Tab-separated table of C-alpha atoms and ligand atoms in Angstrom:
chain	number	residue	atom	x	y	z
A	25	MET	CA	22.474	-6.582	-14.435
A	26	PRO	CA	21.573	-6.293	-18.074
A	27	ASP	CA	18.032	-5.149	-18.867
A	28	GLN	CA	16.998	-8.464	-20.535
A	29	VAL	CA	18.104	-10.478	-17.627
A	30	ARG	CA	16.239	-8.376	-15.087
A	31	GLY	CA	13.311	-8.295	-17.355
A	32	ALA	CA	13.178	-12.025	-17.590
A	33	GLU	CA	13.666	-12.389	-13.833
A	34	LEU	CA	10.462	-9.935	-13.251
A	35	VAL	CA	8.376	-11.825	-15.926
A	36	SER	CA	9.169	-15.054	-14.014
A	37	SER	CA	8.616	-13.820	-10.481
A	38	LEU	CA	5.394	-11.973	-11.612
A	39	GLY	CA	4.076	-15.171	-13.133
A	40	ALA	CA	4.729	-17.158	-9.986
A	41	LEU	CA	3.258	-14.437	-7.964
A	42	ARG	CA	0.058	-14.298	-10.042
A	43	ASN	CA	-0.251	-18.074	-9.794
A	44	ARG	CA	0.055	-17.909	-6.015
A	45	ILE	CA	-2.508	-15.272	-5.716
A	46	ALA	CA	-4.935	-17.106	-8.105
A	47	ALA	CA	-4.487	-20.283	-6.013
A	48	ALA	CA	-5.235	-18.458	-2.743
A	49	CYS	CA	-8.277	-16.891	-4.261
A	50	VAL	CA	-9.664	-20.247	-5.573
A	51	ALA	CA	-8.997	-21.716	-2.056
A	52	ALA	CA	-10.813	-18.861	-0.439
A	53	GLY	CA	-13.686	-18.813	-3.041
A	54	ARG	CA	-12.763	-15.310	-4.216
A	55	GLU	CA	-12.200	-13.732	-7.520
A	56	THR	CA	-8.764	-12.544	-8.572
A	57	SER	CA	-10.405	-9.342	-9.981
A	58	GLU	CA	-11.071	-8.432	-6.231
A	59	ILE	CA	-7.334	-8.163	-5.591
A	60	THR	CA	-5.066	-5.230	-6.452
A	61	LEU	CA	-1.374	-6.227	-6.335
A	62	VAL	CA	0.733	-3.298	-5.125
A	63	ALA	CA	4.283	-3.906	-6.071
A	64	VAL	CA	6.572	-2.406	-3.388
A	65	THR	CA	9.562	-1.153	-5.265
A	66	LYS	CA	11.452	0.349	-2.380
A	67	THR	CA	15.259	0.233	-2.976
A	68	TYR	CA	14.614	-0.897	-6.581
A	69	PRO	CA	15.097	1.407	-9.635
A	70	ALA	CA	12.687	3.238	-11.756
A	71	ALA	CA	13.645	0.900	-14.540
A	72	ASP	CA	11.967	-2.012	-12.644
A	73	VAL	CA	8.808	0.130	-12.196
A	74	LEU	CA	8.695	0.763	-16.040
A	75	THR	CA	9.334	-2.985	-16.609
A	76	LEU	CA	6.338	-3.850	-14.268
A	77	ALA	CA	4.183	-1.238	-15.843
A	78	GLY	CA	4.775	-2.918	-19.159
A	79	LEU	CA	3.682	-6.144	-17.771
A	80	GLY	CA	0.384	-4.694	-16.314
A	81	VAL	CA	1.418	-3.987	-12.782
A	82	LEU	CA	0.358	-0.322	-12.408
A	83	ASP	CA	0.138	-0.034	-8.672
A	84	VAL	CA	3.520	0.625	-7.103
A	85	GLY	CA	4.302	1.053	-3.326
A	86	GLU	CA	7.133	2.972	-1.592
A	87	ASN	CA	7.907	3.653	2.122
A	88	ARG	CA	10.216	6.667	1.885
A	89	ASP	CA	9.218	10.010	0.528
A	90	GLN	CA	12.610	11.005	-0.627
A	91	GLU	CA	13.023	7.878	-2.624
A	92	ALA	CA	9.398	7.744	-3.840
A	93	ARG	CA	9.310	11.270	-5.038
A	94	ALA	CA	12.551	10.987	-7.086
A	95	LYS	CA	11.484	7.692	-8.540
A	96	ALA	CA	7.991	8.883	-9.379
A	97	ALA	CA	9.522	11.837	-11.355
A	98	GLU	CA	11.988	9.626	-13.231
A	99	VAL	CA	9.218	7.148	-14.162
A	100	ALA	CA	7.029	10.129	-15.419
A	101	GLU	CA	9.870	11.294	-17.558
A	102	GLN	CA	10.823	7.869	-19.037
A	103	LEU	CA	7.240	6.551	-19.466
A	104	PRO	CA	6.996	5.333	-23.092
A	105	GLU	CA	4.033	6.853	-25.145
A	106	GLY	CA	0.932	4.639	-24.856
A	107	LEU	CA	1.880	3.091	-21.516
A	108	ALA	CA	-0.418	3.950	-18.647
A	109	ALA	CA	1.183	5.855	-15.794
A	110	PRO	CA	1.691	3.900	-12.582
A	111	ARG	CA	-0.252	4.902	-9.429
A	112	TRP	CA	1.917	5.432	-6.341
A	113	HIS	CA	0.949	4.104	-3.021
A	114	PHE	CA	2.751	5.387	0.127
A	115	VAL	CA	2.966	2.489	2.595
A	116	GLY	CA	5.500	3.585	5.120
A	117	GLN	CA	5.298	5.576	8.347
A	118	LEU	CA	4.810	9.144	7.381
A	119	GLN	CA	6.053	12.375	9.053
A	120	ARG	CA	3.614	15.297	8.957
A	121	LYS	CA	6.203	17.445	7.291
A	122	LYS	CA	6.409	15.011	4.393
A	123	ALA	CA	2.694	15.092	3.802
A	124	ARG	CA	2.704	17.798	1.171
A	125	SER	CA	5.421	16.068	-0.817
A	126	VAL	CA	3.713	12.730	-0.658
A	127	ALA	CA	0.441	14.402	-1.691
A	128	SER	CA	2.072	15.731	-4.841
A	129	TYR	CA	2.582	12.256	-6.391
A	130	ALA	CA	0.684	9.802	-4.397
A	131	HIS	CA	-2.627	8.065	-5.533
A	132	ALA	CA	-3.011	6.492	-2.237
A	133	VAL	CA	-1.502	6.572	1.453
A	134	HIS	CA	-1.940	3.215	3.368
A	135	SER	CA	-0.343	4.493	6.628
A	136	VAL	CA	-2.556	7.166	7.978
A	137	ASP	CA	-2.656	6.723	11.724
A	138	ARG	CA	-3.047	10.373	13.251
A	139	SER	CA	-5.291	13.214	12.930
A	140	GLU	CA	-2.552	15.598	12.219
A	141	LEU	CA	-1.657	13.568	9.161
A	142	VAL	CA	-5.271	13.642	8.006
A	143	ASP	CA	-5.206	17.368	8.241
A	144	ALA	CA	-1.820	17.776	6.560
A	145	LEU	CA	-2.650	15.525	3.638
A	146	ALA	CA	-6.118	17.107	3.210
A	147	ALA	CA	-4.676	20.603	3.006
A	148	ALA	CA	-1.888	19.480	0.642
A	149	VAL	CA	-4.327	17.903	-1.798
A	150	GLU	CA	-6.590	20.970	-1.660
A	151	GLN	CA	-3.863	23.278	-2.455
A	152	SER	CA	-2.538	21.124	-5.210
A	153	GLY	CA	-5.781	20.721	-6.876
A	154	ARG	CA	-5.060	17.035	-7.411
A	155	PRO	CA	-7.882	14.477	-7.357
A	156	ALA	CA	-8.945	13.065	-3.937
A	157	LEU	CA	-6.234	11.111	-2.281
A	158	GLU	CA	-7.147	7.424	-1.437
A	159	VAL	CA	-6.571	6.836	2.375
A	160	PHE	CA	-6.301	3.583	4.186
A	161	VAL	CA	-6.181	3.903	7.997
A	162	GLN	CA	-3.547	1.871	9.570
A	163	VAL	CA	-4.552	-0.319	12.548
A	164	SER	CA	-2.076	-1.787	15.006
A	165	LEU	CA	-2.950	-5.400	15.673
A	166	ASP	CA	-0.686	-5.838	18.669
A	167	GLY	CA	-1.243	-2.344	20.288
A	168	ASP	CA	2.415	-1.551	19.618
A	169	PRO	CA	2.483	1.961	17.900
A	170	SER	CA	6.237	1.688	17.213
A	171	ARG	CA	5.388	0.100	13.759
A	172	GLY	CA	2.638	2.605	13.162
A	173	GLY	CA	-1.215	2.139	13.322
A	174	VAL	CA	-3.802	3.090	15.932
A	175	VAL	CA	-5.533	0.664	18.216
A	176	ALA	CA	-9.050	-0.401	17.016
A	177	ALA	CA	-10.817	1.710	19.631
A	178	ASP	CA	-9.492	4.814	17.878
A	179	LEU	CA	-10.547	3.877	14.375
A	180	PRO	CA	-14.206	5.438	14.445
A	181	GLN	CA	-12.746	8.851	15.248
A	182	LEU	CA	-10.093	8.804	12.637
A	183	GLY	CA	-12.507	7.328	9.965
A	184	GLU	CA	-14.786	10.265	10.715
A	185	LEU	CA	-11.968	12.794	10.252
A	186	VAL	CA	-10.963	11.180	6.825
A	187	SER	CA	-14.600	11.108	5.724
A	188	ALA	CA	-15.275	14.663	6.451
A	189	ARG	CA	-12.585	15.923	4.077
A	190	THR	CA	-13.584	16.076	0.234
A	191	SER	CA	-9.947	15.930	-0.738
A	192	LEU	CA	-9.591	12.439	0.759
A	193	ARG	CA	-11.386	9.308	-0.132
A	194	LEU	CA	-11.591	6.746	2.592
A	195	ARG	CA	-10.875	3.324	1.091
A	196	GLY	CA	-10.569	1.099	4.345
A	197	LEU	CA	-8.110	-0.292	6.666
A	198	MET	CA	-4.345	-1.372	6.461
A	199	ALA	CA	-2.443	-3.600	8.727
A	200	VAL	CA	0.935	-5.407	9.036
A	201	ALA	CA	0.867	-8.845	10.849
A	202	PRO	CA	2.688	-8.399	14.074
A	203	LEU	CA	5.872	-10.489	14.664
A	204	GLY	CA	5.257	-13.512	16.867
A	205	ILE	CA	1.657	-13.916	15.998
A	206	GLY	CA	0.520	-16.356	13.115
A	207	PRO	CA	-0.686	-14.523	10.199
A	208	ASP	CA	-4.083	-16.383	10.141
A	209	ASP	CA	-4.717	-15.353	13.785
A	210	ALA	CA	-3.576	-11.704	13.037
A	211	PHE	CA	-5.671	-11.481	9.878
A	212	ALA	CA	-8.709	-13.137	11.467
A	213	GLU	CA	-8.607	-10.382	14.078
A	214	LEU	CA	-8.213	-7.769	11.439
A	215	ALA	CA	-11.238	-9.194	9.495
A	216	ARG	CA	-13.423	-8.640	12.674
A	217	ILE	CA	-12.084	-5.161	13.111
A	218	ASP	CA	-12.686	-4.528	9.254
A	219	ALA	CA	-16.399	-5.780	9.627
A	220	ASP	CA	-16.973	-3.143	12.315
A	221	PHE	CA	-15.341	-0.446	10.425
A	222	ARG	CA	-17.109	-1.181	7.126
A	223	ALA	CA	-20.426	-1.253	8.971
A	224	ARG	CA	-19.781	2.248	10.248
A	225	PHE	CA	-18.108	3.544	7.037
A	226	ARG	CA	-20.163	2.149	4.065
A	227	GLN	CA	-17.833	3.793	1.549
A	228	ALA	CA	-14.865	1.691	2.757
A	229	ASP	CA	-14.540	-0.992	0.174
A	230	ALA	CA	-10.853	-2.118	0.441
A	231	LEU	CA	-8.522	-3.889	2.867
A	232	SER	CA	-4.757	-3.471	2.684
A	233	ALA	CA	-3.176	-6.583	4.160
A	234	GLY	CA	-0.619	-9.179	3.133
A	235	MET	CA	3.006	-9.104	2.144
A	236	SER	CA	5.388	-11.651	0.448
A	237	GLN	CA	5.302	-13.998	3.591
A	238	ASP	CA	1.687	-13.881	4.349
A	239	LEU	CA	-0.348	-12.885	1.363
A	240	ASP	CA	-2.136	-16.311	1.198
A	241	ALA	CA	-3.485	-15.852	4.731
A	242	ALA	CA	-4.589	-12.122	3.940
A	243	ILE	CA	-6.521	-13.283	0.983
A	244	ARG	CA	-8.229	-15.891	3.237
A	245	HIS	CA	-9.213	-12.978	5.447
A	246	GLY	CA	-10.534	-10.590	2.879
A	247	ALA	CA	-7.587	-8.537	1.878
A	248	THR	CA	-8.142	-6.545	-1.476
A	249	HIS	CA	-4.741	-4.830	-1.625
A	250	LEU	CA	-1.612	-6.884	-1.285
A	251	ARG	CA	1.650	-5.029	-0.711
A	252	VAL	CA	4.509	-7.326	-2.238
A	253	GLY	CA	8.054	-6.548	-2.437
A	254	THR	CA	10.449	-9.398	-1.990
A	255	ALA	CA	8.272	-12.171	-3.685
A	256	LEU	CA	8.252	-10.004	-6.852
A	257	LEU	CA	11.589	-7.916	-6.993
A	258	GLY	CA	13.915	-10.073	-4.884
A	259	ARG	CA	15.511	-9.704	-1.605
A	260	ARG	CA	16.419	-6.248	-0.564
A	261	THR	CA	19.938	-5.282	0.809
A	262	PRO	CA	19.211	-5.414	4.587
A	263	ALA	CA	20.576	-1.980	5.373
A	264	PHE	CA	18.084	-0.393	3.028
A	265	GLY	CA	15.053	-2.694	3.562
B	315	PLP	C1	8.413	-3.260	2.394
B	315	PLP	C2	6.994	-3.326	2.848
B	315	PLP	C3	6.018	-4.370	2.112
B	315	PLP	C4	6.640	-5.418	1.394
B	315	PLP	O1	7.275	-6.267	2.097
B	315	PLP	P1	7.768	-7.797	1.508
B	315	PLP	O2	7.915	-8.583	2.580
B	315	PLP	O3	9.069	-7.416	0.765
B	315	PLP	O4	6.759	-8.202	0.463
B	315	PLP	C5	4.735	-4.300	2.574
B	315	PLP	N1	4.193	-3.259	3.386
B	315	PLP	C6	4.960	-2.375	3.955
B	315	PLP	C7	4.395	-1.388	4.936
B	315	PLP	C8	6.341	-2.390	3.640
B	315	PLP	O5	7.172	-1.394	4.160
């Protein structure tokens, strides 16, 4: 696809998405300034990340280390002078052996759900000398750990582990609405869990929830970080989604 055509497509989908977010904020009595849009660029090229950066979208999300690492390097190399560098958010399930790599380019990890991951990420950041890595602890809303996340009862312990590491900065919780449960029910439950979590961890000021399908419901229930792929970049090829 020629650059201009793709550029126009992204301008248009970003405009529609920003309107949708603004409408959901108005309906929920919230300010759009409370919301961070994380553009999930998985399967899409570095060129799209650069286009989005030029449009002011500086938070990008990826779910696979190999792809993210290469894309981050390409973007850094091609970033025009004067354009702010995007911040990389890792949103996918993360293996411990990839922690060092992810910590070398990521600004935030949204999928921390095990103590061994906390230790590995903290050690990697300490060794690299990079600024503190932002951490979202992923909570499972249906108790099915196959899609990642811990059950709510395990959150205090994991939150304490993250808080104890100076190389990590606890931002809050992350969740994916389970299949088969309405997003409003799922995110209402998340909001209850989040209230408990924030009462315990005063530094937690963020909530990562909401994707293309359900971001309006997420905004109603207090999300601050929306992770949006399809609604912004288009449908992914199923085999790579
Ligand atoms: C792919 C992905 C998203 C974005 O999903 P869309 O439905 O395309 O908006 C959000 N969060 C995570 C964890 C993802 O893997």
